[in-house]
Amino acid sequence: MSDYQRMISAATVGFGAKPFPAGTFDPPVDGRVAAVCDADDSVGSVLRVAGLYAVARRAGQLPSSIDPATAPAPAETRPLITGAHAFLIERALTVRPILDGVLGDIAAAGLRLPPRLIPELLRLQQSGVVTQALWDAIGSGGQWYAVEHYGRGHRALRSVRWADSTDWPKETDYTHGDIAKRLEWLAVARTLDPDRARDVVASHWTSEDAESRATLLAAFAAPEHDADEPFLEAALDDRAVTVRSAAVAVLDRRSGSRYLDRMKARAAHIFSVKKSVLGVKITVHPLPGPDAAAVRDGLSTTKPEAVIARTPIAFWSEVFGGAAPEKVARALPDTVLAALTLSALRGNDPRWAVPLLQRCLPTDYGTSYDPATAHPAISAEMIRALTNTAESAPLVRLAAGLPRPFAREVAEALFGSLAGAAWGTARQRREAAAHLAAGYPLDWLPRFVALVDRTTDEELHRFYATVFELLTLRSDIAKELP
């Protein structure tokens, strides 16, 4: 335990039980502790030493050694933001959704952050990757510092240092790295030469365990390359069920493939449609007993729902012969309706998805709905469908994934859902408030003021007030931009 930790421990349990440590403190403050300590004022001494540590952390550290071969940082080309702007950004450091948007605005405006903020911002990114917005906003000096701090090959810098690279990545990262590094290598290699990347994967395929094979297959989901299809089709014959399932998941998502053609062939016999002046009558037929080809494609049942969900909604629109989606929805039993809704969600087709969601919310909607790419009308209807779903706070996850700023219809749907159970517990609502404040257009501030003023429920008032405070912070930061 360091002397700083012993000091905090003593302060926690009381100096009657543990004395104030008199040893040597950590290097950033050692030699200066004696000047601020008073034997007759233990409490004040703790606060002053803690202040020394806080100042030391803010100031950063001198390098223990300097490599004379290290080139100096390039000259800055971006002007600094103002002091007031930097102060407001410090307030946003703990609110990651807002911080990400602020960094994007600074980068887009051609400005840069002051050096004192750069170490803390890089520390916040250390568990993931440095984003392009942060990379641009820290300027030439900050980029130099990041490379020296992390190391040139560090994965935290992969999205910015490799973005425009034309150099083939080291294949030892794939052959000898952990699964994260291998996926990283594969993503970069597929952007440079997808055929060569696939050949490298195939050359080591038989020596991979089932878990690795399934994980690597998922990396072929995007971007799509036609030449990958034979490799993916071959994986349908893998000896491991997890690998076969992974192959089905990838083939199932492609915009066109032999797999989808086989699904359409099976789907063609599921529905019989009769239209009349009174509406539409739809008869649902079971699938034939699964043969070897069906089992290979992941079908082991005579129930038609699996094929319906995996077949593109454009195909079903032709099958139903131009019948209105609302009439089709009323004519289908619930299980089949859920499968057709999944097809519409996967196809991102609001003409079908919206009326289907109004009648049926599939329990596994998350497998087919992605808020980041969904049409705004679909997201708005999904929000309304989920508003009173208490289990697992689904709207928190949905709000986190939505594009920002929110589209007008999405913003309206969210606003109407704020009192619903789908925002979860008080802790989950605090998390949601950050995502909402990061996504709402700033002209919504007056509506949140009115909402806060008229709300009497204490928990809801706290939720709305948090959104308002964070949205106000975003507004204040935006005012500092030129």
Coordinates of C-alpha atoms in Angstrom, one line a residue:
M1 CA 0.0 0.0 0.0
S2 CA 1.4 3.4 -1.0
D3 CA 1.6 6.3 1.5
Y4 CA -1.2 8.0 -0.4
Q5 CA -3.4 4.9 0.1
R6 CA -2.4 4.8 3.8
M7 CA -3.3 8.4 4.2
I8 CA -6.8 7.8 2.6
S9 CA -7.2 4.7 4.8
A10 CA -6.4 6.7 7.9
A11 CA -8.8 9.5 6.9
T12 CA -11.5 6.9 6.3
V13 CA -11.3 5.1 9.6
G14 CA -10.2 8.1 11.7
F15 CA -6.8 9.3 12.9
G16 CA -7.5 7.9 16.3
A17 CA -7.2 4.4 14.9
K18 CA -4.6 5.0 12.3
P19 CA -2.0 7.8 12.4
F20 CA -1.2 10.1 9.5
P21 CA 1.6 8.4 7.6
A22 CA 5.1 9.9 8.0
G23 CA 6.8 8.0 5.3
T24 CA 8.0 8.9 1.9
F25 CA 5.2 9.8 -0.5
D26 CA 5.0 9.1 -4.2
P27 CA 7.4 10.9 -6.5
P28 CA 5.0 13.6 -7.8
V29 CA 4.6 15.1 -4.3
D30 CA 7.5 13.8 -2.3
G31 CA 9.6 16.6 -0.9
R32 CA 6.6 18.9 -0.8
V33 CA 4.4 17.1 1.8
A34 CA 6.3 18.5 4.8
A35 CA 5.5 22.1 3.7
V36 CA 1.7 21.5 3.9
C37 CA 1.5 19.1 6.9
D38 CA 0.7 20.3 10.4
A39 CA 1.0 17.7 13.2
D40 CA -1.9 19.5 15.1
D41 CA -4.2 19.5 12.1
S42 CA -4.5 16.0 10.6
V43 CA -7.7 16.7 8.7
G44 CA -6.3 19.8 7.1
S45 CA -3.1 18.0 6.3
V46 CA -5.0 15.2 4.5
L47 CA -6.8 17.8 2.4
R48 CA -3.7 19.7 1.5
V49 CA -1.8 16.5 0.5
A50 CA -4.7 15.4 -1.6
G51 CA -4.6 18.8 -3.2
L52 CA -0.9 18.2 -4.1
Y53 CA -1.8 14.9 -5.7
A54 CA -4.6 16.6 -7.7
V55 CA -2.3 19.3 -8.9
A56 CA 0.4 16.7 -9.8
R57 CA -2.1 14.7 -11.8
R58 CA -3.3 17.8 -13.7
A59 CA 0.2 18.8 -14.4
G60 CA 1.3 15.5 -15.8
Q61 CA 4.8 14.0 -15.6
L62 CA 8.2 14.6 -17.1
P63 CA 9.5 11.6 -19.0
S64 CA 12.0 9.5 -17.2
S65 CA 14.1 9.4 -20.3
I66 CA 14.1 11.0 -23.7
D67 CA 14.9 9.1 -26.9
P68 CA 17.2 11.4 -28.8
A69 CA 16.0 9.9 -32.1
T70 CA 12.4 11.0 -31.4
A71 CA 11.4 13.7 -33.8
P72 CA 9.8 16.8 -32.3
A73 CA 6.0 17.3 -32.7
P74 CA 5.0 19.1 -36.0
A75 CA 3.9 22.7 -35.8
E76 CA 0.2 23.2 -34.9
T77 CA -2.1 24.2 -37.7
R78 CA -5.3 24.5 -35.7
P79 CA -6.1 27.4 -33.4
L80 CA -6.8 26.7 -29.7
I81 CA -10.3 26.8 -28.3
T82 CA -11.0 29.6 -25.8
G83 CA -10.5 29.2 -22.0
A84 CA -14.2 29.4 -21.4
H85 CA -14.8 26.7 -24.0
A86 CA -12.1 24.4 -22.3
F87 CA -13.7 25.0 -18.9
L88 CA -17.1 23.9 -20.2
I89 CA -15.6 20.8 -21.8
E90 CA -14.0 19.8 -18.5
R91 CA -17.5 19.7 -17.1
A92 CA -18.5 17.3 -19.9
L93 CA -15.6 14.9 -19.3
T94 CA -17.7 12.5 -17.2
V95 CA -20.6 12.6 -19.7
R96 CA -19.2 10.5 -22.5
P97 CA -22.2 10.8 -25.0
I98 CA -22.0 14.6 -24.8
L99 CA -18.2 14.6 -24.9
D100 CA -18.1 12.6 -28.1
G101 CA -20.4 15.1 -29.8
V102 CA -18.4 18.1 -28.5
L103 CA -15.1 16.6 -29.8
G104 CA -16.7 16.0 -33.2
D105 CA -17.8 19.7 -33.3
I106 CA -14.3 20.9 -32.4
A107 CA -12.7 18.7 -35.0
A108 CA -15.2 19.9 -37.7
A109 CA -14.6 23.5 -36.8
G110 CA -10.8 23.1 -37.3
L111 CA -10.0 23.9 -33.6
R112 CA -7.9 22.0 -31.1
L113 CA -8.0 21.3 -27.4
P114 CA -5.6 22.8 -24.9
P115 CA -2.6 20.5 -24.0
R116 CA -3.8 20.2 -20.3
L117 CA -6.9 18.3 -21.4
I118 CA -5.2 15.8 -23.7
P119 CA -3.8 13.3 -21.2
E120 CA -7.2 13.0 -19.5
L121 CA -9.0 12.5 -22.8
L122 CA -6.6 9.9 -23.9
R123 CA -7.0 8.1 -20.5
L124 CA -10.8 8.0 -21.0
Q125 CA -10.2 6.3 -24.4
Q126 CA -7.6 3.8 -23.1
S127 CA -10.1 0.9 -22.8
G128 CA -11.2 1.3 -26.5
V129 CA -9.8 3.2 -29.4
V130 CA -9.0 6.8 -30.0
T131 CA -11.7 8.2 -32.2
Q132 CA -11.1 10.2 -35.4
A133 CA -12.8 13.3 -33.8
L134 CA -10.5 13.2 -30.8
W135 CA -7.4 12.6 -33.0
D136 CA -8.2 15.7 -35.0
A137 CA -9.1 17.8 -32.0
I138 CA -5.9 17.2 -30.1
G139 CA -3.8 18.7 -32.9
S140 CA -0.3 17.8 -34.0
G141 CA 1.2 18.0 -30.6
G142 CA -1.5 15.9 -29.0
Q143 CA -1.1 13.3 -31.8
W144 CA 2.7 13.2 -31.2
Y145 CA 2.1 12.7 -27.5
A146 CA -0.4 9.9 -28.1
V147 CA 2.0 8.0 -30.3
E148 CA 4.8 8.4 -27.8
H149 CA 2.5 7.5 -24.9
Y150 CA 0.8 4.5 -26.4
G151 CA 3.4 3.3 -28.9
R152 CA 3.1 3.4 -32.6
G153 CA 1.5 0.0 -32.9
H154 CA -0.9 0.2 -30.0
R155 CA -4.5 -0.9 -30.7
A156 CA -5.9 2.2 -29.1
L157 CA -4.7 4.1 -32.2
R158 CA -5.7 1.6 -34.8
S159 CA -8.7 3.5 -36.1
V160 CA -6.8 6.7 -36.7
R161 CA -3.3 5.5 -37.6
W162 CA -4.5 2.7 -39.9
A163 CA -7.4 4.5 -41.5
D164 CA -5.5 5.6 -44.6
S165 CA -2.8 2.9 -44.5
T166 CA -2.0 1.0 -47.7
D167 CA 0.6 -1.2 -46.0
W168 CA -0.4 -4.8 -45.6
P169 CA -0.6 -5.5 -41.8
K170 CA 1.8 -8.0 -40.2
E171 CA 0.5 -11.5 -40.6
T172 CA 2.0 -12.5 -37.3
D173 CA -0.7 -10.4 -35.7
Y174 CA -3.2 -12.8 -37.2
T175 CA -1.3 -16.1 -36.7
H176 CA 0.0 -15.4 -33.2
G177 CA -2.2 -12.7 -31.7
D178 CA -5.2 -13.0 -29.3
I179 CA -8.6 -13.1 -30.9
A180 CA -9.0 -9.3 -30.5
K181 CA -5.8 -8.6 -32.4
R182 CA -6.7 -11.2 -35.0
L183 CA -10.1 -9.6 -35.7
E184 CA -8.4 -6.2 -35.8
W185 CA -5.9 -7.6 -38.4
L186 CA -8.7 -9.1 -40.4
A187 CA -10.7 -5.9 -40.5
V188 CA -7.7 -3.9 -41.8
A189 CA -6.7 -6.6 -44.3
R190 CA -10.2 -6.9 -45.7
T191 CA -10.3 -3.2 -46.5
L192 CA -7.0 -3.5 -48.4
D193 CA -7.3 -6.8 -50.2
P194 CA -10.4 -8.9 -49.2
D195 CA -9.4 -11.9 -51.4
R196 CA -5.9 -12.1 -49.9
A197 CA -7.3 -11.7 -46.4
R198 CA -9.8 -14.5 -46.9
D199 CA -7.0 -16.7 -48.3
V200 CA -5.0 -16.1 -45.1
V201 CA -8.0 -17.1 -43.0
A202 CA -8.6 -20.2 -45.1
S203 CA -5.0 -21.4 -44.9
H204 CA -5.2 -21.7 -41.1
W205 CA -8.9 -22.7 -41.0
T206 CA -8.4 -26.4 -40.2
S207 CA -6.2 -25.7 -37.2
E208 CA -8.7 -23.3 -35.6
D209 CA -10.9 -24.4 -32.7
A210 CA -14.7 -24.1 -33.1
E211 CA -15.0 -20.9 -31.1
S212 CA -12.4 -19.1 -33.2
R213 CA -13.9 -20.3 -36.4
A214 CA -17.3 -18.9 -35.4
T215 CA -15.9 -15.6 -34.3
L216 CA -13.8 -15.2 -37.4
L217 CA -16.8 -15.9 -39.6
A218 CA -18.7 -13.1 -38.1
A219 CA -16.1 -10.7 -39.3
F220 CA -17.1 -11.5 -42.9
A221 CA -20.6 -9.9 -42.3
A222 CA -19.5 -6.5 -43.6
P223 CA -18.4 -5.3 -45.9
E224 CA -19.9 -7.8 -48.4
H225 CA -17.7 -9.3 -51.1
D226 CA -19.2 -11.7 -53.6
A227 CA -16.0 -13.8 -53.7
D228 CA -16.5 -14.6 -50.0
E229 CA -19.7 -16.6 -50.6
P230 CA -18.1 -20.0 -51.5
F231 CA -16.0 -19.8 -48.2
L232 CA -19.2 -19.0 -46.2
E233 CA -21.2 -21.7 -48.0
A234 CA -18.5 -24.2 -47.1
A235 CA -18.8 -23.3 -43.5
L236 CA -22.4 -24.6 -43.5
D237 CA -20.9 -28.1 -43.6
D238 CA -18.6 -27.4 -40.6
R239 CA -18.5 -30.2 -38.0
A240 CA -19.3 -27.7 -35.2
V241 CA -22.9 -26.5 -34.8
T242 CA -21.7 -23.1 -33.5
V243 CA -19.8 -22.5 -36.7
R244 CA -22.7 -23.6 -38.9
S245 CA -24.9 -21.2 -37.0
A246 CA -22.4 -18.4 -37.5
A247 CA -22.3 -19.1 -41.2
V248 CA -26.1 -19.0 -41.4
A249 CA -26.1 -15.6 -39.5
V250 CA -23.7 -14.1 -42.0
L251 CA -25.3 -15.5 -45.1
D252 CA -28.7 -14.6 -43.8
R253 CA -27.7 -10.9 -43.7
R254 CA -26.3 -10.6 -47.1
S255 CA -28.1 -8.5 -49.6
G256 CA -27.9 -11.4 -52.1
S257 CA -26.7 -14.9 -51.9
R258 CA -27.5 -18.5 -52.9
Y259 CA -28.6 -19.0 -49.3
L260 CA -31.3 -16.3 -49.7
D261 CA -32.3 -17.8 -53.1
R262 CA -32.9 -21.1 -51.3
M263 CA -35.0 -19.3 -48.7
K264 CA -37.1 -17.6 -51.4
A265 CA -37.7 -21.0 -53.0
R266 CA -39.0 -22.4 -49.8
A267 CA -41.0 -19.2 -49.0
A268 CA -42.9 -19.3 -52.3
H269 CA -45.2 -22.1 -51.0
I270 CA -46.0 -20.7 -47.5
F271 CA -48.8 -18.3 -48.2
S272 CA -52.0 -18.6 -50.3
V273 CA -53.5 -15.1 -50.8
K274 CA -57.1 -14.3 -51.8
K275 CA -58.2 -10.7 -52.1
S276 CA -61.8 -9.4 -52.1
V277 CA -63.7 -6.2 -51.5
L278 CA -63.9 -7.1 -47.8
G279 CA -60.1 -7.5 -47.4
V280 CA -57.5 -10.2 -47.8
K281 CA -57.6 -13.8 -46.7
I282 CA -54.2 -15.5 -46.2
T283 CA -53.7 -19.2 -45.6
V284 CA -50.4 -20.2 -44.0
H285 CA -49.0 -23.6 -45.0
P286 CA -46.4 -25.5 -43.0
L287 CA -43.0 -26.3 -44.5
P288 CA -42.4 -29.8 -45.8
G289 CA -40.4 -32.1 -43.5
P290 CA -36.8 -30.9 -43.3
D291 CA -34.5 -32.7 -45.7
A292 CA -30.7 -32.6 -45.7
A293 CA -30.5 -29.4 -47.6
A294 CA -32.9 -27.6 -45.2
V295 CA -31.0 -28.8 -42.2
R296 CA -27.8 -27.6 -43.8
D297 CA -29.4 -24.1 -44.0
G298 CA -30.3 -24.2 -40.3
L299 CA -33.9 -25.3 -40.7
S300 CA -35.1 -28.3 -38.6
T301 CA -38.8 -27.6 -38.3
T302 CA -42.0 -27.6 -40.4
K303 CA -43.0 -24.2 -38.9
P304 CA -42.8 -21.5 -41.5
E305 CA -41.8 -18.7 -39.2
A306 CA -38.0 -19.2 -39.6
V307 CA -38.2 -18.9 -43.4
I308 CA -40.6 -16.0 -43.2
A309 CA -38.2 -14.0 -41.0
R310 CA -35.1 -14.8 -43.2
T311 CA -36.8 -13.9 -46.5
P312 CA -36.6 -10.3 -47.6
I313 CA -39.7 -8.1 -47.1
A314 CA -39.5 -7.1 -50.8
F315 CA -40.2 -10.7 -51.7
W316 CA -43.2 -10.9 -49.4
S317 CA -44.6 -7.6 -50.8
E318 CA -44.8 -9.3 -54.2
V319 CA -46.3 -12.5 -52.7
F320 CA -49.1 -10.4 -51.1
G321 CA -49.8 -8.9 -54.5
G322 CA -50.0 -5.3 -53.5
A323 CA -52.3 -5.8 -50.5
A324 CA -51.9 -3.0 -47.9
P325 CA -49.6 -4.0 -45.0
E326 CA -52.3 -3.1 -42.5
K327 CA -54.7 -5.6 -44.1
V328 CA -52.0 -8.3 -44.2
A329 CA -51.2 -7.7 -40.5
R330 CA -54.9 -8.2 -39.6
A331 CA -55.1 -11.4 -41.6
L332 CA -52.1 -13.2 -40.1
P333 CA -51.9 -15.2 -36.8
D334 CA -49.6 -13.8 -34.2
T335 CA -46.6 -16.1 -34.6
V336 CA -46.5 -15.5 -38.3
L337 CA -47.1 -11.8 -37.9
A338 CA -44.0 -11.7 -35.6
A339 CA -41.9 -13.4 -38.2
L340 CA -43.1 -11.0 -40.9
T341 CA -42.3 -8.0 -38.6
L342 CA -38.8 -9.3 -38.2
S343 CA -38.4 -9.5 -42.0
A344 CA -39.6 -5.9 -42.3
L345 CA -37.2 -4.7 -39.6
R346 CA -34.3 -6.4 -41.3
G347 CA -35.3 -4.9 -44.6
N348 CA -35.5 -1.5 -42.9
D349 CA -38.8 -0.9 -44.8
P350 CA -41.0 1.6 -43.0
R351 CA -44.0 1.0 -45.3
W352 CA -44.2 -2.5 -43.8
A353 CA -42.4 -2.3 -40.4
V354 CA -44.5 0.6 -39.0
P355 CA -48.0 -1.0 -39.4
L356 CA -46.7 -4.4 -38.4
L357 CA -45.1 -3.0 -35.2
Q358 CA -48.4 -1.3 -34.4
R359 CA -49.9 -4.8 -34.1
C360 CA -47.0 -6.9 -33.0
L361 CA -43.7 -6.4 -31.2
P362 CA -41.6 -9.6 -31.6
T363 CA -39.8 -10.7 -28.4
D364 CA -36.6 -11.1 -30.4
Y365 CA -36.8 -7.7 -32.2
G366 CA -33.2 -6.9 -31.3
T367 CA -31.9 -9.5 -33.7
S368 CA -33.4 -7.6 -36.7
Y369 CA -33.6 -4.0 -35.5
D370 CA -30.5 -1.7 -35.3
P371 CA -31.2 1.8 -34.1
A372 CA -28.0 3.1 -35.7
T373 CA -29.2 2.3 -39.2
A374 CA -33.0 2.0 -38.9
H375 CA -35.3 4.4 -40.8
P376 CA -36.5 7.2 -38.4
A377 CA -40.1 6.2 -38.9
I378 CA -39.3 2.6 -37.8
S379 CA -37.3 3.9 -34.7
A380 CA -40.2 6.2 -33.7
E381 CA -42.7 3.3 -33.9
M382 CA -40.3 1.0 -32.0
I383 CA -40.0 3.6 -29.3
R384 CA -43.8 3.8 -29.0
A385 CA -44.0 0.0 -28.9
L386 CA -41.4 -0.3 -26.1
T387 CA -42.5 2.6 -23.9
N388 CA -44.2 0.5 -21.3
T389 CA -41.8 -2.5 -21.5
A390 CA -40.2 -2.5 -18.0
E391 CA -37.9 -5.5 -18.4
S392 CA -34.2 -4.6 -19.0
A393 CA -34.9 -0.9 -19.7
P394 CA -34.9 -1.3 -23.6
L395 CA -35.2 2.4 -24.4
V396 CA -31.8 3.2 -22.7
R397 CA -30.1 0.9 -25.1
L398 CA -32.1 2.2 -28.0
A399 CA -31.4 5.8 -27.2
A400 CA -27.6 5.0 -26.9
G401 CA -27.6 3.6 -30.5
L402 CA -29.6 6.3 -32.3
P403 CA -27.9 8.6 -34.8
R404 CA -27.4 12.1 -33.4
P405 CA -29.0 14.6 -33.6
F406 CA -32.3 12.8 -33.3
A407 CA -34.6 13.0 -36.3
R408 CA -37.7 15.1 -35.6
E409 CA -40.1 12.1 -35.5
V410 CA -37.7 10.1 -33.3
A411 CA -37.3 13.1 -30.9
E412 CA -41.1 13.4 -30.6
A413 CA -41.5 9.7 -29.9
L414 CA -38.8 9.8 -27.2
F415 CA -40.4 12.8 -25.6
G416 CA -43.7 11.0 -25.5
S417 CA -42.1 8.0 -23.9
L418 CA -40.2 9.7 -21.0
A419 CA -42.7 8.8 -18.3
G420 CA -42.8 5.1 -19.5
A421 CA -41.4 2.1 -17.6
A422 CA -38.9 1.3 -20.4
W423 CA -36.4 3.8 -19.0
G424 CA -35.7 1.5 -16.0
T425 CA -34.4 2.4 -12.6
A426 CA -33.2 5.7 -11.3
R427 CA -29.6 4.7 -12.2
Q428 CA -30.6 3.6 -15.7
R429 CA -32.5 6.9 -16.2
R430 CA -29.3 8.8 -15.3
E431 CA -27.5 6.9 -18.0
A432 CA -30.3 7.5 -20.4
A433 CA -30.3 11.3 -19.6
A434 CA -26.8 11.6 -21.0
H435 CA -27.8 9.9 -24.3
L436 CA -31.0 12.0 -24.6
A437 CA -29.1 15.2 -23.9
A438 CA -26.5 14.3 -26.5
G439 CA -29.1 13.6 -29.2
Y440 CA -31.8 16.2 -28.8
P441 CA -31.6 19.2 -31.0
L442 CA -30.8 22.3 -28.9
D443 CA -34.1 23.9 -29.9
W444 CA -35.9 21.4 -27.6
L445 CA -34.6 23.2 -24.5
P446 CA -37.8 25.2 -24.0
R447 CA -39.9 22.0 -24.1
F448 CA -37.8 20.4 -21.4
V449 CA -38.0 23.5 -19.3
A450 CA -41.8 23.3 -19.5
L451 CA -41.7 19.5 -18.8
V452 CA -39.6 20.0 -15.7
D453 CA -41.8 22.8 -14.4
R454 CA -45.1 20.9 -14.7
T455 CA -43.8 17.5 -13.4
T456 CA -44.7 16.7 -9.8
D457 CA -43.5 13.1 -9.6
E458 CA -40.1 13.3 -7.8
E459 CA -38.3 10.6 -9.7
L460 CA -39.5 11.8 -13.1
H461 CA -38.7 15.4 -12.1
R462 CA -35.1 14.3 -11.4
F463 CA -34.9 12.5 -14.7
Y464 CA -36.2 15.4 -16.7
A465 CA -34.1 17.9 -14.8
T466 CA -31.0 15.9 -15.5
V467 CA -31.7 15.9 -19.3
F468 CA -32.4 19.6 -19.1
E469 CA -29.1 20.4 -17.3
L470 CA -27.0 18.3 -19.7
L471 CA -28.8 19.8 -22.7
T472 CA -28.1 23.2 -21.3
L473 CA -24.4 22.3 -20.9
R474 CA -24.4 21.2 -24.6
S475 CA -26.0 24.5 -25.5
D476 CA -23.4 26.5 -23.6
I477 CA -20.5 24.6 -25.2
A478 CA -22.0 25.1 -28.7
K479 CA -22.2 28.9 -28.1
E480 CA -18.4 28.9 -27.7
L481 CA -17.9 27.7 -31.3
P482 CA -17.0 30.4 -33.8

